[in-house]
JSON list of C-alpha atoms in Angstrom, two decimals:
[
{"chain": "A", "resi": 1, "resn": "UNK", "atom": "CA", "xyz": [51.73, -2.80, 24.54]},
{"chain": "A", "resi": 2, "resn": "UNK", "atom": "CA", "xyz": [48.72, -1.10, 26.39]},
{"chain": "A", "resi": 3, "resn": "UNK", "atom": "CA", "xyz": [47.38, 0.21, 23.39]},
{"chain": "A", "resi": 4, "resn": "UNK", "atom": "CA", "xyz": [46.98, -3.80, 22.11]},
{"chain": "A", "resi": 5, "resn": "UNK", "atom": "CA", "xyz": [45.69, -4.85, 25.15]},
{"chain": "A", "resi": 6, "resn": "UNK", "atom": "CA", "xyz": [42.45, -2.76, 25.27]},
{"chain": "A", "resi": 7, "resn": "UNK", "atom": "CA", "xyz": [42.41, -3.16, 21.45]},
{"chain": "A", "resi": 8, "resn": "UNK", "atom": "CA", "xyz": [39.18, -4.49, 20.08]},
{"chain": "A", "resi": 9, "resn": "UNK", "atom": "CA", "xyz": [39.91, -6.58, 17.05]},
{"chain": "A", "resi": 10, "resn": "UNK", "atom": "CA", "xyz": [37.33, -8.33, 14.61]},
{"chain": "A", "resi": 11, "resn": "UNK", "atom": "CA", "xyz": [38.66, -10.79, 11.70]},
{"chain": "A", "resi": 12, "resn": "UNK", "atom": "CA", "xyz": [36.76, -11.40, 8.72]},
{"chain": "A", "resi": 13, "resn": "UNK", "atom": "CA", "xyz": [37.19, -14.45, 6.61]},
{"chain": "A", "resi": 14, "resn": "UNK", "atom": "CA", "xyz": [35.26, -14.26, 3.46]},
{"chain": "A", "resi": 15, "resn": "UNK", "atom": "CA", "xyz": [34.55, -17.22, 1.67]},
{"chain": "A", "resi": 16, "resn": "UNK", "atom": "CA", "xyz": [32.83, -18.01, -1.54]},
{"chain": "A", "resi": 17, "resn": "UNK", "atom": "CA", "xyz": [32.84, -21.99, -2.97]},
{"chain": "A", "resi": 18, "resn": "UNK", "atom": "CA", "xyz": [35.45, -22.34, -0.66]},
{"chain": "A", "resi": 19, "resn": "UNK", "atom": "CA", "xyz": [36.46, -26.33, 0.36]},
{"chain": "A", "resi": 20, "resn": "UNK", "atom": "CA", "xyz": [35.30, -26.42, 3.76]},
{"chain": "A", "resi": 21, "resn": "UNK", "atom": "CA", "xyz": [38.69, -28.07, 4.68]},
{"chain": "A", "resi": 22, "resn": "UNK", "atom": "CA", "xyz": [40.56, -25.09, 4.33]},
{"chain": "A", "resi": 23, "resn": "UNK", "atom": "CA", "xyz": [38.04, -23.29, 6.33]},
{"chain": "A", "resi": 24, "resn": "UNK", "atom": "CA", "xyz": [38.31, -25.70, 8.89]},
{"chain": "A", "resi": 25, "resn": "UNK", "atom": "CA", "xyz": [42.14, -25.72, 8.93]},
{"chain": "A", "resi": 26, "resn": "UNK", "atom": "CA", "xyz": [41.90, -21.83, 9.04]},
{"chain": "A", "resi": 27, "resn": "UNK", "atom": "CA", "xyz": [40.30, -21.85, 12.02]},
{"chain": "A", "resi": 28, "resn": "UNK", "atom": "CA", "xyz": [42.04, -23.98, 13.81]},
{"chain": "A", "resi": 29, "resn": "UNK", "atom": "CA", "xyz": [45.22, -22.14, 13.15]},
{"chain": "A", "resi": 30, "resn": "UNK", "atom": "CA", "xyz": [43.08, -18.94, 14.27]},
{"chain": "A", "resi": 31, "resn": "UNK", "atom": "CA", "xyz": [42.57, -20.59, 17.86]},
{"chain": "A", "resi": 32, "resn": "UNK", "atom": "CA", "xyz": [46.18, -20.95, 18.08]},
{"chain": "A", "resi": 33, "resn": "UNK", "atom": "CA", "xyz": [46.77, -17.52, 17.67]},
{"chain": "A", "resi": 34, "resn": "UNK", "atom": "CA", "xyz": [44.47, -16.20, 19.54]},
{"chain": "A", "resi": 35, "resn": "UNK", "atom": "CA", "xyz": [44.56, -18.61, 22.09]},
{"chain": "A", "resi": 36, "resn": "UNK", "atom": "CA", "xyz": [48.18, -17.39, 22.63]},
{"chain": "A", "resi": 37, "resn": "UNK", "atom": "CA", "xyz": [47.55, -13.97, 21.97]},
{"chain": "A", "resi": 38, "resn": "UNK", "atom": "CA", "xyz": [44.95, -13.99, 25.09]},
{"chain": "A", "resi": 39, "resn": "UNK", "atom": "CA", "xyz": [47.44, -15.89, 27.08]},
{"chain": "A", "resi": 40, "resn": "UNK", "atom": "CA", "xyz": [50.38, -12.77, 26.79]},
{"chain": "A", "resi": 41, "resn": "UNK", "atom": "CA", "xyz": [47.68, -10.43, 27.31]},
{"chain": "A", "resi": 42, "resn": "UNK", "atom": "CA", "xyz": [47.92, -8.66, 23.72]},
{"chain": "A", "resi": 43, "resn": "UNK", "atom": "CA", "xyz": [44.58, -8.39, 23.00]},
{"chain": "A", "resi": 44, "resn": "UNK", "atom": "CA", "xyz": [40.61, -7.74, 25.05]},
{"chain": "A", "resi": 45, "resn": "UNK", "atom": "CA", "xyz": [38.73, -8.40, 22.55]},
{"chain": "A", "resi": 46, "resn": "UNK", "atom": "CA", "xyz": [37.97, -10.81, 19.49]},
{"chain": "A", "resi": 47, "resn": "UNK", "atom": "CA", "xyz": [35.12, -10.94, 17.18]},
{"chain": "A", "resi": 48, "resn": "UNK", "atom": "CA", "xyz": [35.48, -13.28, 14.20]},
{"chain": "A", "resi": 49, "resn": "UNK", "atom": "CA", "xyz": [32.95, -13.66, 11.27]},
{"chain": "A", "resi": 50, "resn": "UNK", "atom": "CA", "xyz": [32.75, -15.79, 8.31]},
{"chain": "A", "resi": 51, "resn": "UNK", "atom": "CA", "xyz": [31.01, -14.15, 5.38]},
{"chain": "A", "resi": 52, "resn": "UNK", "atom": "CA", "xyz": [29.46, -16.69, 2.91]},
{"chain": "A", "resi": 53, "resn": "UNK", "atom": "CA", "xyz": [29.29, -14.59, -0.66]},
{"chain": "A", "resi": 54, "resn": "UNK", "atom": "CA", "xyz": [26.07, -17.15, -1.37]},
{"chain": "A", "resi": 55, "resn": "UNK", "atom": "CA", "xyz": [25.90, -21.03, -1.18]},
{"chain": "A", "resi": 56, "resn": "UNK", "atom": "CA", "xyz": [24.83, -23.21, 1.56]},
{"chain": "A", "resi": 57, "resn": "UNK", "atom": "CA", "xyz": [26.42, -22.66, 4.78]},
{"chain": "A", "resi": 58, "resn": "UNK", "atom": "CA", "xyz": [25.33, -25.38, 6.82]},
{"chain": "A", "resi": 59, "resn": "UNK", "atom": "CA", "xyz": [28.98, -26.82, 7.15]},
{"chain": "A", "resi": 60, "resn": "UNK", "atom": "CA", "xyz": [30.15, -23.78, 7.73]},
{"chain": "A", "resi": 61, "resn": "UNK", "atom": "CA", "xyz": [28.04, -23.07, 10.69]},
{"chain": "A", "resi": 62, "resn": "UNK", "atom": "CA", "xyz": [29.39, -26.33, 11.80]},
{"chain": "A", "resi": 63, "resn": "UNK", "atom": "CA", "xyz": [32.70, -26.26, 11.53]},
{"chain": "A", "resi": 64, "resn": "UNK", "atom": "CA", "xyz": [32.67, -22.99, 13.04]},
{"chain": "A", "resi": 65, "resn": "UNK", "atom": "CA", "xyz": [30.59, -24.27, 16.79]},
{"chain": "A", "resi": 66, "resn": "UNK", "atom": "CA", "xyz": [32.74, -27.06, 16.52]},
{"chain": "A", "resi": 67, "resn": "UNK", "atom": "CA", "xyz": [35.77, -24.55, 17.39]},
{"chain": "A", "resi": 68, "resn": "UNK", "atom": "CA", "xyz": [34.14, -23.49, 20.23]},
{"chain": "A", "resi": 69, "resn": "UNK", "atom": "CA", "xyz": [35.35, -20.12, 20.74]},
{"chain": "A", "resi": 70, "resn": "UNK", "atom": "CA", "xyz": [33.07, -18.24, 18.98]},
{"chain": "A", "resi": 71, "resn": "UNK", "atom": "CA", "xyz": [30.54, -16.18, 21.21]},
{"chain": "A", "resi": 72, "resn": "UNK", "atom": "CA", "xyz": [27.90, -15.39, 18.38]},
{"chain": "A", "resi": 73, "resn": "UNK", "atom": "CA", "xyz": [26.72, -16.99, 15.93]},
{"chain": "A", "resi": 74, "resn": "UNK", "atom": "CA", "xyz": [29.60, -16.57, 13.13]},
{"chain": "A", "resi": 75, "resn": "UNK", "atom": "CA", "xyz": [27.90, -17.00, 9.66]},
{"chain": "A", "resi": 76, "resn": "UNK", "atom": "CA", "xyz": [27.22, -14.33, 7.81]},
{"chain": "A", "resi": 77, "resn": "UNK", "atom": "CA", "xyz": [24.76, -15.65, 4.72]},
{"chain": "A", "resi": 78, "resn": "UNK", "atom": "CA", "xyz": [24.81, -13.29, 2.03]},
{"chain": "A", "resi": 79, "resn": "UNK", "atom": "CA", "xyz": [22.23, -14.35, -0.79]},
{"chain": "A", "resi": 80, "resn": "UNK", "atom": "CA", "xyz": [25.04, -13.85, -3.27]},
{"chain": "A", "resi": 81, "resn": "UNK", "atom": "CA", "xyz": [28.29, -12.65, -4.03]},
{"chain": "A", "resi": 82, "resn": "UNK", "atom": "CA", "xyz": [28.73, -9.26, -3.17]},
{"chain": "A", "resi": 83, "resn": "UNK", "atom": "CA", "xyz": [32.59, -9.34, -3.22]},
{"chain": "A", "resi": 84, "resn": "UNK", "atom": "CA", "xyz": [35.56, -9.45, -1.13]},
{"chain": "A", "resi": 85, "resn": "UNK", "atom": "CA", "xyz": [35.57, -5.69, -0.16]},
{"chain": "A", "resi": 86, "resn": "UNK", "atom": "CA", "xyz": [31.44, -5.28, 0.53]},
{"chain": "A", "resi": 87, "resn": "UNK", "atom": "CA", "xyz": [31.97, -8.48, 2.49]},
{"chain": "A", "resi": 88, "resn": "UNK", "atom": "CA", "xyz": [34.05, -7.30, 4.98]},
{"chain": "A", "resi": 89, "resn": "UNK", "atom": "CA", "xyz": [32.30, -3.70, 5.05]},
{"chain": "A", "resi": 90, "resn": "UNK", "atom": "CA", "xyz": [29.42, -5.22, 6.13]},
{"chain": "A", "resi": 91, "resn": "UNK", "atom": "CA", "xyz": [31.66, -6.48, 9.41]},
{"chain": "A", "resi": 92, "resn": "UNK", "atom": "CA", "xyz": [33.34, -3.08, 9.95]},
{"chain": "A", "resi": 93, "resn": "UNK", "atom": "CA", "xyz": [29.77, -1.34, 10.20]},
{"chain": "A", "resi": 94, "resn": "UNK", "atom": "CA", "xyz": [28.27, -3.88, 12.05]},
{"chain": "A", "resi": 95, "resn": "UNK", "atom": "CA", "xyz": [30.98, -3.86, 14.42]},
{"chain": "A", "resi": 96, "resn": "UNK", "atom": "CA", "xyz": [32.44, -1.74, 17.39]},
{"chain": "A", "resi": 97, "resn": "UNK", "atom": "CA", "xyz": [36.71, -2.89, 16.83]},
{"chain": "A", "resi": 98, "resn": "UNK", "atom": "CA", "xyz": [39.94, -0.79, 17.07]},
{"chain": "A", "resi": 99, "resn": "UNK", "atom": "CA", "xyz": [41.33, -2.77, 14.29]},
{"chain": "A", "resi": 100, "resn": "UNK", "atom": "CA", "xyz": [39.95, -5.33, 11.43]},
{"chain": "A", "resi": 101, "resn": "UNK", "atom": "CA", "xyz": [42.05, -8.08, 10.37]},
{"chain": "A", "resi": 102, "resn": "UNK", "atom": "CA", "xyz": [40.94, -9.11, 6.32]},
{"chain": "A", "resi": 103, "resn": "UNK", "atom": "CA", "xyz": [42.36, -12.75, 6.64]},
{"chain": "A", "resi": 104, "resn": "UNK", "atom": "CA", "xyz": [42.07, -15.08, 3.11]},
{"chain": "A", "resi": 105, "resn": "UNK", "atom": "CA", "xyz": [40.36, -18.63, 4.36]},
{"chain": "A", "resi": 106, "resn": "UNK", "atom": "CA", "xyz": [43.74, -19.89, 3.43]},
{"chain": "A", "resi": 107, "resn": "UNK", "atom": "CA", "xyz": [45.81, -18.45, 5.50]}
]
């Protein structure tokens, strides 16, 4: 367990046309988790991103501050779809985390 809790972890959600409802219920499910993952002490560290493979993201940026436990700004606008893989690549290499967590928008 010490190894986990100096881990750094980012978690990439890719999205692309996706319903903004499932977005939003990802995310609140995400809080859960980490919220209790904080609370046992399993984990430093979070960084989450949402990659947008084109599209508007204005409800995206606003279902995300409405969370409120984001520390950046979470929207990654990519002028159009790049794919699933070079998605979350561009998160890895923008990113200083132990471990990356690929997580589907409808989880």
């Amino acid at each position: 367990m010490q190894l986990m809790s100096q881990s750094r972890l980012s978690i990439g959600i890719v999205t692309y046309e996706t319903d903004v409802e499932i977005i939003r219920n990802c995310l609140c499910n995400l809080r859960k988790t980490i919220s209790y993952a904080r609370e046992q002490g399993s984990i430093k560290w979070i960084n989450i991103q949402i990659i947008s493979n084109g599209g508007d993201v204005t409800e995206l940026q606003k279902i995300s501050k409405s969370t409120g436990f984001f520390d950046a700004e979470p929207v990654i606008r990519n002028e159009r779809n790049i794919g699933f893989a070079r998605a979350h690549n561009q998160i890895i290499k923008a990113i200083d985390s132990h471990f990356h967590l690929v997580l589907n928008p409808d989880a």
